Coordinates of C-alpha atoms in Angstrom, one line a residue:
M1 CA 7.8 -23.5 -35.1
S2 CA 6.0 -26.9 -35.2
V3 CA 3.5 -28.2 -32.8
A4 CA 2.2 -31.8 -33.1
G5 CA -1.5 -32.1 -33.3
Q6 CA -3.6 -34.3 -31.1
A7 CA -6.5 -34.9 -33.6
A8 CA -6.7 -37.9 -35.9
A9 CA -7.6 -35.6 -38.8
L10 CA -4.6 -33.3 -38.3
E11 CA -1.1 -34.8 -38.1
R12 CA 0.8 -31.5 -37.9
L13 CA 0.3 -27.8 -37.7
D14 CA 3.3 -25.7 -38.8
F15 CA 3.2 -22.1 -37.7
A16 CA 6.1 -19.8 -38.8
V17 CA 6.5 -16.0 -38.6
A18 CA 9.3 -14.3 -40.6
G19 CA 11.7 -12.1 -38.7
G20 CA 11.7 -14.1 -35.5
D21 CA 9.9 -11.4 -33.4
G22 CA 8.9 -13.4 -30.3
D23 CA 6.3 -11.0 -29.1
L24 CA 4.6 -10.7 -32.5
T25 CA 4.7 -14.5 -32.9
A26 CA 3.0 -15.0 -29.6
A27 CA 0.3 -12.4 -30.5
L28 CA -0.4 -14.1 -33.8
R29 CA -0.6 -17.6 -32.3
A30 CA -2.9 -16.2 -29.6
A31 CA -5.2 -14.8 -32.3
S32 CA -5.1 -17.9 -34.5
L33 CA -8.2 -20.0 -34.7
L34 CA -6.2 -22.9 -36.1
V35 CA -3.9 -23.0 -33.0
T36 CA -7.0 -22.9 -30.7
S37 CA -8.6 -25.7 -32.7
E38 CA -5.5 -27.8 -32.5
L39 CA -5.2 -27.3 -28.8
D40 CA -8.9 -28.2 -28.4
G41 CA -8.4 -31.4 -30.3
Q42 CA -10.5 -30.5 -33.4
E43 CA -11.0 -33.7 -35.5
D44 CA -13.5 -32.8 -38.2
A45 CA -11.8 -31.9 -41.6
Q46 CA -14.8 -29.7 -42.7
D47 CA -14.6 -27.7 -39.5
L48 CA -10.8 -27.3 -39.8
F49 CA -11.2 -26.1 -43.4
A50 CA -13.7 -23.4 -42.2
V51 CA -11.4 -22.4 -39.4
A52 CA -8.5 -22.1 -41.8
R53 CA -10.4 -19.8 -44.1
A54 CA -11.5 -17.6 -41.2
D55 CA -8.0 -17.4 -39.8
Y56 CA -6.9 -15.0 -42.6
G57 CA -9.0 -12.2 -41.0
K58 CA -8.0 -13.0 -37.5
L59 CA -4.3 -13.0 -38.3
L60 CA -4.7 -9.8 -40.4
G61 CA -6.3 -8.1 -37.4
A62 CA -3.5 -9.2 -35.1
L63 CA -1.0 -7.7 -37.6
Y64 CA -2.8 -4.4 -37.7
A65 CA -3.0 -4.3 -33.9
A66 CA 0.8 -4.6 -33.9
G67 CA 1.3 -1.9 -36.6
H68 CA 2.1 -4.1 -39.6
Y69 CA 0.0 -3.1 -42.6
S70 CA 1.8 -4.8 -45.5
G71 CA 1.9 -8.4 -44.2
V72 CA 1.5 -11.5 -46.3
I73 CA -0.4 -14.5 -44.9
N74 CA -0.3 -18.0 -46.4
I75 CA -2.4 -20.8 -45.0
L76 CA -1.7 -24.1 -46.8
I77 CA -3.9 -27.2 -46.4
D78 CA -1.8 -30.1 -47.5
G79 CA 0.1 -27.7 -49.8
R80 CA -2.9 -25.9 -51.2
E81 CA -3.8 -22.3 -50.3
A82 CA -6.9 -22.4 -48.2
A83 CA -8.3 -19.2 -49.7
G84 CA -8.1 -20.8 -53.2
I85 CA -10.1 -23.9 -52.3
A86 CA -13.8 -23.6 -53.2
P87 CA -16.2 -24.4 -50.4
L88 CA -17.7 -27.3 -52.4
D89 CA -14.2 -28.6 -52.9
A90 CA -13.5 -28.8 -49.1
P91 CA -11.1 -31.7 -48.4
S92 CA -12.4 -34.8 -46.6
R93 CA -9.1 -35.3 -44.9
I94 CA -6.4 -32.9 -43.6
D95 CA -3.0 -34.1 -42.7
V96 CA -0.8 -31.0 -42.5
V97 CA -1.7 -27.3 -42.2
T98 CA 1.1 -24.7 -42.7
V99 CA 0.7 -21.1 -41.6
R100 CA 3.3 -18.7 -42.8
V101 CA 3.2 -15.0 -42.0
D102 CA 5.5 -12.4 -43.4
P103 CA 4.6 -9.3 -41.3
G104 CA 6.5 -6.8 -43.3
P105 CA 7.8 -3.6 -41.7
A106 CA 6.4 -2.0 -38.6
F107 CA 4.5 1.2 -39.6
R108 CA 4.6 4.5 -37.7
L109 CA 2.1 7.3 -37.6
S110 CA 3.0 10.1 -40.0
E111 CA -0.1 12.1 -39.0
A112 CA -2.5 11.8 -36.0
R113 CA -5.3 14.3 -36.2
I114 CA -8.7 14.2 -34.5
G115 CA -11.2 17.0 -33.9
P116 CA -12.9 19.0 -32.7
L117 CA -12.1 17.9 -29.2
A118 CA -14.0 18.8 -26.0
R119 CA -12.1 20.7 -23.3
G120 CA -10.2 18.3 -21.0
T121 CA -10.2 15.3 -23.4
V122 CA -7.3 13.0 -22.8
L123 CA -6.1 11.1 -25.9
P124 CA -4.0 7.9 -25.8
E125 CA -0.3 8.8 -25.4
G126 CA 0.5 6.6 -28.5
F127 CA -1.7 8.7 -30.8
A128 CA 1.0 11.1 -32.0
A129 CA 3.2 11.5 -35.1
G130 CA 6.2 9.3 -35.0
R131 CA 4.7 6.7 -32.7
P132 CA 4.0 3.0 -33.7
A133 CA 0.9 2.9 -35.9
L134 CA -1.1 0.4 -33.7
S135 CA -4.7 0.0 -35.0
G136 CA -5.9 -0.2 -31.4
V137 CA -4.5 3.2 -30.5
V138 CA -6.4 4.8 -33.5
R139 CA -9.6 3.2 -32.2
E140 CA -8.8 4.3 -28.6
A141 CA -8.4 7.9 -29.9
A142 CA -11.8 7.9 -31.6
V143 CA -13.4 6.5 -28.4
A144 CA -11.7 9.1 -26.2
G145 CA -12.8 11.9 -28.5
V146 CA -16.4 10.8 -28.5
G147 CA -16.2 10.1 -24.7
G148 CA -14.9 13.6 -24.1
W149 CA -17.9 15.2 -25.8
R150 CA -20.4 12.8 -24.0
S151 CA -18.9 13.8 -20.7
A152 CA -19.6 17.4 -21.6
G153 CA -23.3 16.6 -22.1
H154 CA -23.2 15.9 -25.9
A155 CA -24.9 12.5 -25.7
K156 CA -25.1 12.1 -29.5
A157 CA -21.4 12.8 -30.2
A158 CA -20.1 10.5 -32.9
V159 CA -17.3 10.0 -35.5
S160 CA -18.4 11.8 -38.6
G161 CA -15.5 11.0 -40.8
Q162 CA -12.4 8.7 -40.7
E163 CA -9.5 8.6 -43.2
V164 CA -6.7 6.2 -42.5
T165 CA -4.1 6.0 -45.3
A166 CA -1.1 3.6 -45.4
N167 CA 2.0 4.6 -47.3
H168 CA 3.8 1.4 -48.0
A169 CA 6.8 3.1 -49.6
D170 CA 7.9 4.6 -46.3
A171 CA 5.9 2.4 -43.9
T172 CA 3.8 5.2 -42.4
L173 CA 0.1 5.6 -41.6
A174 CA -1.8 8.8 -41.7
A175 CA -4.9 8.9 -39.4
R176 CA -7.5 11.6 -39.6
I177 CA -10.6 11.4 -37.5
A178 CA -13.5 14.0 -37.6
L179 CA -16.0 14.3 -34.8
D180 CA -19.5 15.6 -34.7
P181 CA -20.3 16.7 -31.1
G182 CA -24.1 17.1 -31.7
P183 CA -26.2 19.3 -29.4
R184 CA -25.8 19.5 -25.6
L185 CA -28.6 17.5 -24.0
R186 CA -30.4 17.1 -20.7
F187 CA -31.8 14.0 -19.1
G188 CA -35.4 13.4 -20.0
P189 CA -37.8 10.9 -18.3
L190 CA -36.8 7.4 -17.3
T191 CA -39.0 4.6 -18.5
V192 CA -38.8 1.0 -17.2
T193 CA -39.4 -2.3 -18.9
G194 CA -39.1 -5.9 -17.7
E195 CA -40.2 -5.3 -14.1
A196 CA -42.6 -7.9 -12.7
R197 CA -42.8 -7.7 -8.9
M198 CA -41.0 -4.3 -8.5
R199 CA -43.2 -1.2 -8.7
E200 CA -42.1 1.1 -11.5
A201 CA -42.1 4.2 -9.3
R202 CA -39.6 2.6 -6.9
V203 CA -37.3 1.6 -9.8
I204 CA -37.3 5.2 -11.0
K205 CA -36.7 6.4 -7.4
I206 CA -33.8 4.0 -6.8
A207 CA -32.1 4.8 -10.1
G208 CA -32.1 8.4 -9.2
L209 CA -31.5 9.6 -12.7
P210 CA -31.4 13.5 -12.5
E211 CA -34.2 14.4 -14.9
G212 CA -33.7 17.9 -16.3
E213 CA -29.9 18.0 -15.6
V214 CA -27.2 18.0 -18.2
F215 CA -26.5 14.5 -19.6
S216 CA -23.6 12.7 -18.1
P217 CA -22.5 9.1 -18.8
E218 CA -21.2 8.9 -15.3
E219 CA -24.7 9.6 -13.9
L220 CA -26.1 7.0 -16.3
D221 CA -23.6 4.4 -14.9
R222 CA -24.5 5.4 -11.3
A223 CA -28.2 4.9 -11.9
A224 CA -27.5 1.4 -13.3
N225 CA -25.3 0.6 -10.4
R226 CA -27.9 1.7 -7.8
L227 CA -30.4 -0.7 -9.4
R228 CA -27.8 -3.6 -9.4
R229 CA -26.9 -2.8 -5.8
T230 CA -30.4 -3.7 -4.6
G231 CA -29.8 -7.3 -5.5
V232 CA -33.3 -7.5 -7.0
F233 CA -32.2 -7.6 -10.6
R234 CA -30.3 -10.3 -12.5
S235 CA -29.4 -7.7 -15.2
V236 CA -29.9 -3.9 -15.7
T237 CA -29.4 -2.2 -19.1
M238 CA -29.7 1.6 -19.6
T239 CA -30.6 2.5 -23.2
E240 CA -30.5 6.1 -24.5
A241 CA -33.3 7.0 -26.9
E242 CA -32.5 7.4 -30.6
G243 CA -34.4 10.7 -30.9
I244 CA -34.3 13.9 -28.9
M245 CA -37.4 15.2 -27.1
P246 CA -37.9 19.0 -27.8
P247 CA -36.2 21.1 -26.9
D248 CA -33.1 19.2 -25.7
L249 CA -34.2 16.2 -23.6
L250 CA -32.9 12.6 -24.0
S251 CA -35.1 10.0 -22.5
V252 CA -33.6 6.8 -21.1
T253 CA -35.1 3.3 -20.8
A254 CA -34.1 0.9 -18.0
T255 CA -34.5 -2.7 -19.1
V256 CA -34.4 -5.0 -16.0
V257 CA -34.6 -8.7 -15.4
E258 CA -35.6 -9.7 -11.9
E259 CA -33.9 -12.3 -9.7
K260 CA -35.9 -14.9 -7.8
P261 CA -37.2 -13.1 -4.8
R262 CA -36.0 -15.5 -2.2
R263 CA -32.6 -16.9 -1.4
F264 CA -31.0 -19.0 1.3
S265 CA -27.4 -19.9 2.0
F266 CA -25.3 -22.0 4.4
G267 CA -21.7 -21.9 5.3
G268 CA -19.2 -23.4 7.7
E269 CA -15.7 -23.1 9.1
I270 CA -13.7 -25.4 11.3
A271 CA -10.6 -25.0 13.4
S272 CA -8.9 -27.6 15.6
F273 CA -9.2 -25.5 18.8
E274 CA -12.3 -23.4 18.1
G275 CA -14.4 -26.2 16.8
L276 CA -17.1 -25.9 14.1
S277 CA -19.0 -22.8 13.2
L278 CA -22.2 -22.9 11.1
T279 CA -23.9 -19.9 9.5
G280 CA -26.9 -19.5 7.4
Y281 CA -29.4 -16.9 6.2
W282 CA -32.8 -16.6 4.4
L283 CA -33.3 -13.5 2.3
H284 CA -36.3 -11.9 0.6
R285 CA -35.0 -9.4 -1.9
N286 CA -38.3 -7.6 -2.6
L287 CA -40.6 -7.9 0.3
L288 CA -43.1 -5.1 -0.5
G289 CA -42.3 -4.4 -4.2
G290 CA -39.9 -1.6 -3.4
A291 CA -36.6 -3.6 -3.1
E292 CA -37.1 -4.0 0.7
R293 CA -34.6 -6.7 1.8
L294 CA -35.8 -8.9 4.7
R295 CA -33.0 -11.1 6.0
V296 CA -32.9 -13.7 8.8
D297 CA -29.4 -14.8 10.0
G298 CA -28.5 -17.6 12.3
E299 CA -25.1 -18.8 13.6
V300 CA -24.0 -21.7 15.8
A301 CA -20.3 -21.3 16.8
N302 CA -17.7 -23.2 18.7
L303 CA -19.3 -26.7 18.3
G304 CA -16.7 -29.0 19.9
A305 CA -14.4 -26.2 21.0
Q306 CA -11.7 -27.2 23.5
S307 CA -12.1 -24.4 26.0
S308 CA -15.6 -22.8 25.6
G309 CA -19.2 -23.8 25.1
V310 CA -21.5 -23.2 22.2
D311 CA -22.4 -19.7 21.0
Y312 CA -25.6 -19.0 19.0
T313 CA -27.2 -16.0 17.6
L314 CA -30.4 -15.2 15.6
G315 CA -31.0 -11.9 13.9
V316 CA -33.5 -10.3 11.6
S317 CA -33.1 -7.1 9.5
L318 CA -35.1 -5.1 7.1
E319 CA -33.5 -2.6 4.7
R320 CA -35.0 -0.1 2.3
P321 CA -32.8 1.5 -0.4
A322 CA -33.3 5.0 -1.8
T323 CA -34.5 6.4 1.5
F324 CA -33.9 10.2 1.8
T325 CA -31.5 10.0 -1.2
P326 CA -31.0 7.5 -4.1
D327 CA -27.7 6.5 -2.4
T328 CA -29.0 6.1 1.1
T329 CA -30.2 2.8 2.6
V330 CA -32.1 2.7 5.9
G331 CA -32.6 -0.4 7.9
I332 CA -33.8 -1.8 11.2
A333 CA -32.3 -4.9 12.9
A334 CA -32.6 -7.0 16.0
E335 CA -30.4 -9.8 17.3
L336 CA -30.6 -12.3 20.2
G337 CA -27.8 -14.5 21.2
H338 CA -26.0 -16.6 23.9
L339 CA -22.3 -16.4 24.4
D340 CA -20.5 -19.3 26.3
E341 CA -16.9 -18.1 26.3
E342 CA -14.0 -19.4 28.3
D343 CA -14.1 -16.4 30.6
Y344 CA -17.9 -15.7 30.9
Q345 CA -21.4 -16.6 29.8
A346 CA -24.0 -14.1 28.7
D347 CA -27.3 -13.6 27.1
V348 CA -27.2 -10.7 24.7
A349 CA -29.6 -8.6 22.7
T350 CA -29.3 -5.7 20.3
V351 CA -31.9 -3.6 18.4
G352 CA -31.1 -0.6 16.3
L353 CA -31.5 1.6 13.3
T354 CA -28.9 2.1 10.6
A355 CA -28.4 4.5 7.7
T356 CA -25.8 3.6 5.0
H357 CA -24.8 6.1 2.3
Y358 CA -22.9 5.1 -0.8
F359 CA -20.6 7.9 -1.7
T360 CA -19.1 5.9 -4.6
D361 CA -19.1 2.2 -5.5
A362 CA -16.0 1.8 -3.4
L363 CA -16.7 4.2 -0.5
T364 CA -19.6 3.9 2.0
G365 CA -20.4 5.5 5.3
R366 CA -22.9 4.4 8.0
I367 CA -24.4 5.7 11.2
G368 CA -26.6 3.9 13.6
L369 CA -28.5 4.1 16.9
D370 CA -28.5 0.8 18.9
Y371 CA -29.7 -0.4 22.3
E372 CA -27.5 -3.2 23.6
Y373 CA -28.2 -5.6 26.5
A374 CA -26.0 -8.3 28.0
E375 CA -26.7 -10.3 31.2
G376 CA -24.4 -13.0 32.4
R377 CA -21.7 -14.2 34.8
D378 CA -17.9 -14.5 34.8
R379 CA -15.8 -16.6 37.1
V380 CA -16.2 -14.1 39.9
S381 CA -19.6 -12.4 39.8
G382 CA -22.7 -11.7 37.7
F383 CA -23.0 -8.7 35.5
L384 CA -25.7 -6.6 33.7
F385 CA -24.8 -4.2 30.9
R386 CA -27.2 -1.9 29.2
N387 CA -26.3 1.0 26.9
V388 CA -27.3 3.1 23.9
S389 CA -24.6 3.5 21.2
I390 CA -24.2 5.5 18.1
P391 CA -21.8 3.6 15.8
V392 CA -20.3 5.7 12.9
G393 CA -18.3 3.8 10.3
V394 CA -16.7 4.0 6.9
T395 CA -15.7 1.3 4.4
W396 CA -13.3 2.0 1.5
D397 CA -12.9 -1.1 -0.7
R398 CA -10.5 -0.8 -3.6
R399 CA -9.7 -4.5 -4.0
N400 CA -9.9 -6.0 -7.4
D401 CA -11.6 -9.1 -6.0
K402 CA -13.5 -9.3 -2.7
T403 CA -12.8 -13.0 -2.1
D404 CA -9.3 -13.4 -3.6
A405 CA -7.6 -10.0 -4.1
T406 CA -4.3 -9.6 -5.9
A407 CA -4.2 -5.8 -6.0
G408 CA -5.7 -2.8 -4.2
W409 CA -6.5 -2.2 -0.6
Y410 CA -9.4 -2.3 2.0
L411 CA -10.0 0.1 4.9
E412 CA -12.8 -0.2 7.5
A413 CA -13.0 2.1 10.5
E414 CA -15.7 2.6 13.2
V415 CA -16.1 4.9 16.2
K416 CA -18.9 3.9 18.6
P417 CA -19.7 6.2 21.5
F418 CA -21.8 4.3 24.1
F419 CA -23.8 5.7 27.0
G420 CA -24.4 3.2 29.8
F421 CA -27.3 2.8 32.3
G422 CA -26.8 1.7 35.9
T423 CA -23.5 0.1 36.5
T424 CA -22.5 0.2 32.8
G425 CA -19.9 2.8 31.9
S426 CA -19.9 5.3 29.1
G427 CA -17.1 5.8 26.6
T428 CA -16.1 5.2 23.0
R429 CA -15.1 2.0 21.2
S430 CA -12.9 2.5 18.1
T431 CA -11.7 -0.1 15.6
L432 CA -9.6 -0.1 12.4
D433 CA -9.1 -2.9 9.8
A434 CA -6.6 -2.1 7.0
R435 CA -5.5 -4.5 4.3
G436 CA -3.3 -4.2 1.3
Y437 CA -2.4 -6.5 -1.7
L438 CA 0.5 -6.5 -4.2
G439 CA 0.6 -8.9 -7.1
L440 CA 3.9 -9.9 -8.6
G441 CA 5.0 -11.9 -11.7
A442 CA 3.0 -12.9 -14.7
E443 CA -0.8 -12.9 -14.1
D444 CA -0.1 -12.0 -10.4
R445 CA 1.0 -15.6 -9.6
F446 CA 2.7 -14.2 -6.4
V447 CA 0.8 -12.0 -4.0
L448 CA 2.0 -10.2 -0.9
A449 CA -0.9 -9.5 1.4
G450 CA -0.9 -7.6 4.7
R451 CA -3.4 -6.7 7.4
V452 CA -3.3 -4.4 10.4
Q453 CA -6.0 -4.3 13.0
A454 CA -6.4 -2.0 16.0
G455 CA -9.0 -1.3 18.6
A456 CA -9.4 0.8 21.7
V457 CA -12.0 1.5 24.4
T458 CA -11.6 4.9 26.1
G459 CA -13.6 6.7 28.8
S460 CA -15.0 3.5 30.4
A461 CA -13.4 1.5 33.2
L462 CA -12.4 -2.0 32.3
L463 CA -15.0 -3.8 34.5
D464 CA -17.7 -1.3 33.6
T465 CA -17.3 -2.0 29.8
P466 CA -19.6 -4.6 28.2
R467 CA -17.7 -7.9 27.9
D468 CA -18.3 -8.3 24.1
D469 CA -16.9 -4.8 23.5
L470 CA -13.5 -5.7 25.0
F471 CA -10.7 -7.2 22.9
Y472 CA -9.1 -10.6 22.8
S473 CA -6.4 -12.1 20.5
G474 CA -5.9 -15.5 19.1
G475 CA -7.6 -17.7 16.5
G476 CA -8.3 -17.4 12.8
G477 CA -9.4 -13.8 12.8
T478 CA -6.4 -12.5 14.6
V479 CA -3.4 -14.8 15.3
R480 CA -3.5 -18.2 13.7
G481 CA -1.5 -20.8 15.7
Q482 CA -2.7 -19.4 19.0
P483 CA -5.9 -20.7 20.6
Y484 CA -9.1 -18.7 20.1
Q485 CA -9.3 -15.6 22.3
S486 CA -6.4 -17.0 24.4
L487 CA -4.8 -13.6 25.0
G488 CA -6.6 -11.2 27.3
V489 CA -5.9 -9.6 30.7
L490 CA -5.4 -11.5 34.0
L491 CA -7.1 -9.9 37.0
T492 CA -7.3 -10.8 40.7
R493 CA -10.6 -10.0 42.3
G494 CA -10.9 -11.0 45.9
L495 CA -9.0 -14.4 46.1
I496 CA -9.9 -15.4 42.5
D497 CA -7.7 -15.0 39.5
S498 CA -9.8 -14.4 36.3
R499 CA -9.3 -13.4 32.8
I500 CA -11.1 -10.6 30.9
G501 CA -10.7 -8.9 27.5
G502 CA -8.5 -5.8 27.2
T503 CA -9.3 -2.2 26.3
H504 CA -6.6 -1.9 23.6
F505 CA -5.7 -4.3 20.8
L506 CA -3.0 -4.3 18.0
G507 CA -2.7 -7.1 15.4
A508 CA -1.0 -7.8 12.1
Q509 CA -1.2 -10.6 9.6
M510 CA 1.3 -11.1 6.7
E511 CA 0.9 -13.6 3.9
A512 CA 3.0 -14.6 0.8
R513 CA 0.7 -16.4 -1.6
A514 CA 1.8 -18.3 -4.7
R515 CA -0.2 -20.1 -7.3
V516 CA 1.2 -23.5 -8.2
T517 CA -1.4 -24.3 -10.8
D518 CA -4.5 -22.5 -12.1
R519 CA -6.5 -24.0 -9.2
I520 CA -4.0 -24.7 -6.4
G521 CA -2.1 -22.2 -4.4
I522 CA 0.2 -22.2 -1.3
V523 CA 0.6 -19.6 1.4
G524 CA 3.1 -18.8 4.1
F525 CA 1.9 -16.5 6.9
Y526 CA 3.0 -14.8 10.1
D527 CA 0.5 -13.3 12.6
V528 CA 1.0 -11.2 15.7
G529 CA -1.3 -9.6 18.3
R530 CA -1.1 -7.6 21.5
I531 CA -3.7 -6.9 24.2
D532 CA -3.3 -3.9 26.7
V533 CA -5.3 -2.0 29.3
G534 CA -5.3 1.7 29.6
G535 CA -3.3 2.4 26.4
F536 CA -1.3 0.8 23.6
G537 CA 1.9 -0.8 25.0
N538 CA 0.8 0.2 28.5
S539 CA 0.5 -3.0 30.6
G540 CA -0.2 -6.1 28.5
D541 CA 1.3 -8.9 26.5
W542 CA 1.7 -10.2 23.0
H543 CA 1.8 -13.5 21.1
S544 CA 2.4 -14.6 17.6
G545 CA 1.9 -17.6 15.3
A546 CA 3.1 -18.8 11.8
G547 CA 2.3 -21.5 9.4
L548 CA 1.6 -22.7 5.9
G549 CA -1.7 -22.9 4.0
L550 CA -3.2 -24.5 0.9
R551 CA -5.8 -22.9 -1.4
Y552 CA -8.0 -24.5 -4.0
D553 CA -9.9 -22.1 -6.3
T554 CA -13.5 -23.2 -6.7
G555 CA -14.4 -20.4 -9.1
F556 CA -16.4 -18.5 -6.5
G557 CA -13.7 -18.2 -3.9
P558 CA -10.8 -20.4 -2.7
I559 CA -11.2 -23.2 -0.1
R560 CA -8.7 -22.4 2.7
L561 CA -6.7 -24.9 4.7
D562 CA -4.2 -23.3 7.2
V563 CA -1.9 -25.2 9.6
A564 CA -0.2 -23.0 12.2
T565 CA 1.8 -23.1 15.4
P566 CA 2.7 -20.6 18.1
V567 CA 6.1 -18.9 17.6
G568 CA 5.9 -16.2 20.4
G569 CA 4.1 -15.7 23.7
N570 CA 2.9 -18.2 26.3
T571 CA -0.8 -18.6 25.4
G572 CA -0.7 -21.9 23.5
D573 CA 1.3 -24.8 22.1
G574 CA 0.8 -27.4 19.5
V575 CA -0.6 -27.2 16.0
Q576 CA -3.8 -25.4 15.1
I577 CA -5.8 -26.2 11.9
Y578 CA -8.2 -23.9 10.1
V579 CA -10.6 -24.7 7.2
G580 CA -12.9 -22.2 5.5
L581 CA -14.0 -20.5 2.3
G582 CA -12.2 -17.5 1.0
Q583 CA -8.8 -16.1 1.9
A584 CA -8.0 -15.4 5.5
F585 CA -8.3 -11.6 4.7

């Protein structure tokens, strides 16, 4: 195969692999430094000469990785073998580089032995006699063998001997790996280096390394993740000591680099019907030297909205990690706000306590105790709601990317019992948000994404339930193409018809995403929502919307532009436009 060069110093790069194996050719080209240099427009002859000499090793490694151990590699610079040119004789001009690879036969494993192995060790499936002799599989087997012993507490397990013999006559490879488990060890003390504003005692507390317990690489990873989760540190490295403390203790050093203590951020989202929403926050990561996070949030929403006024909220929260357990964060929060919706206006306030527990990196649970207050007026009368609630929630996030997922799923559920004072009812508000993602094609260039939302208020009469606990449908978070919160429940009180949120909500969003280039993607979507009172499908209505979207990948999340129109229901007409950062869900 021949590819014309772009550089003035290189007219042509010829790259040929004997045998015509397309996969092997692609692997060799991907490994080749010369191919990379040509694509990058390398022009300097001295640099090209150095790259050509280094390419022997790169191509040989690619052959071994594919199971070819008797290959022949020729790299000719204007007809001369690059390996035979002395460095002081490096050419001042290079016109043609020719790479010729004869991979030889594909080898198979005649023997695949490793031991001793810890109980429960799982070796690569390809590490067995008769299977292709891929060098990577041999390395994976050694790593798995050592990892099995480390998981059993043998922190100093290592490869003590390795014999890999190639038989070129019958194209086979014999691999024999000996392991030394070493002694079973326990965690010793944790020492900390690199901390500046953080107190060392708090670093040790947050890491939660179980001193005196049997060594576990999983526990070591958990300790590092706990420190990273605080947001205080730019980097965290856990290093095991070289020596063993008598009788069987292994000390660990946590090397940390702290982030700047303060951070602020601004964001915005705009929709044709809902107007402009602006958000921002100021954060102190380490208020008292123990990773206490003080955060002040503000939001102004619905600026220029077609059917409602401006909403605004201001909140402050303080969280402390490693409270009660290394995986438990406790916080206090307060929020004040004003809601100017199409159906009512209200001044609202909330103050509460929250405890969040991290069961794993993907699974978290939380419980809170909140006091909620709302005073306002709808089209018919004034209202005053006061209640104490106990929200209990769980989040299970198995997405491969939080802002642009192509695989995995996300589940968030909350049950919030509330106990009202005065005219406020008592009951339970439950919500569910489930999302799934399926990537298709090379590099997941096509993605099918789906979302199901559900909510219900039980035990409290409709008019006795706080207005912001009721459910509406319509807008970017539920049904695109329909106006914001356009679907609710129509009531007649006295001689006045008014609208209010429902006690039950069901919604679904479906998207087909396709990447046109590395940066640009297009999306087709269909959304549907339903609002009811007294039960799902009981006495309510539904609506739906559909449209097309454009995505531009910024590197930290896609910019989103969606254009949608109603396709079902009677709550809206015309085109709605939505602009924001990140996928819709």
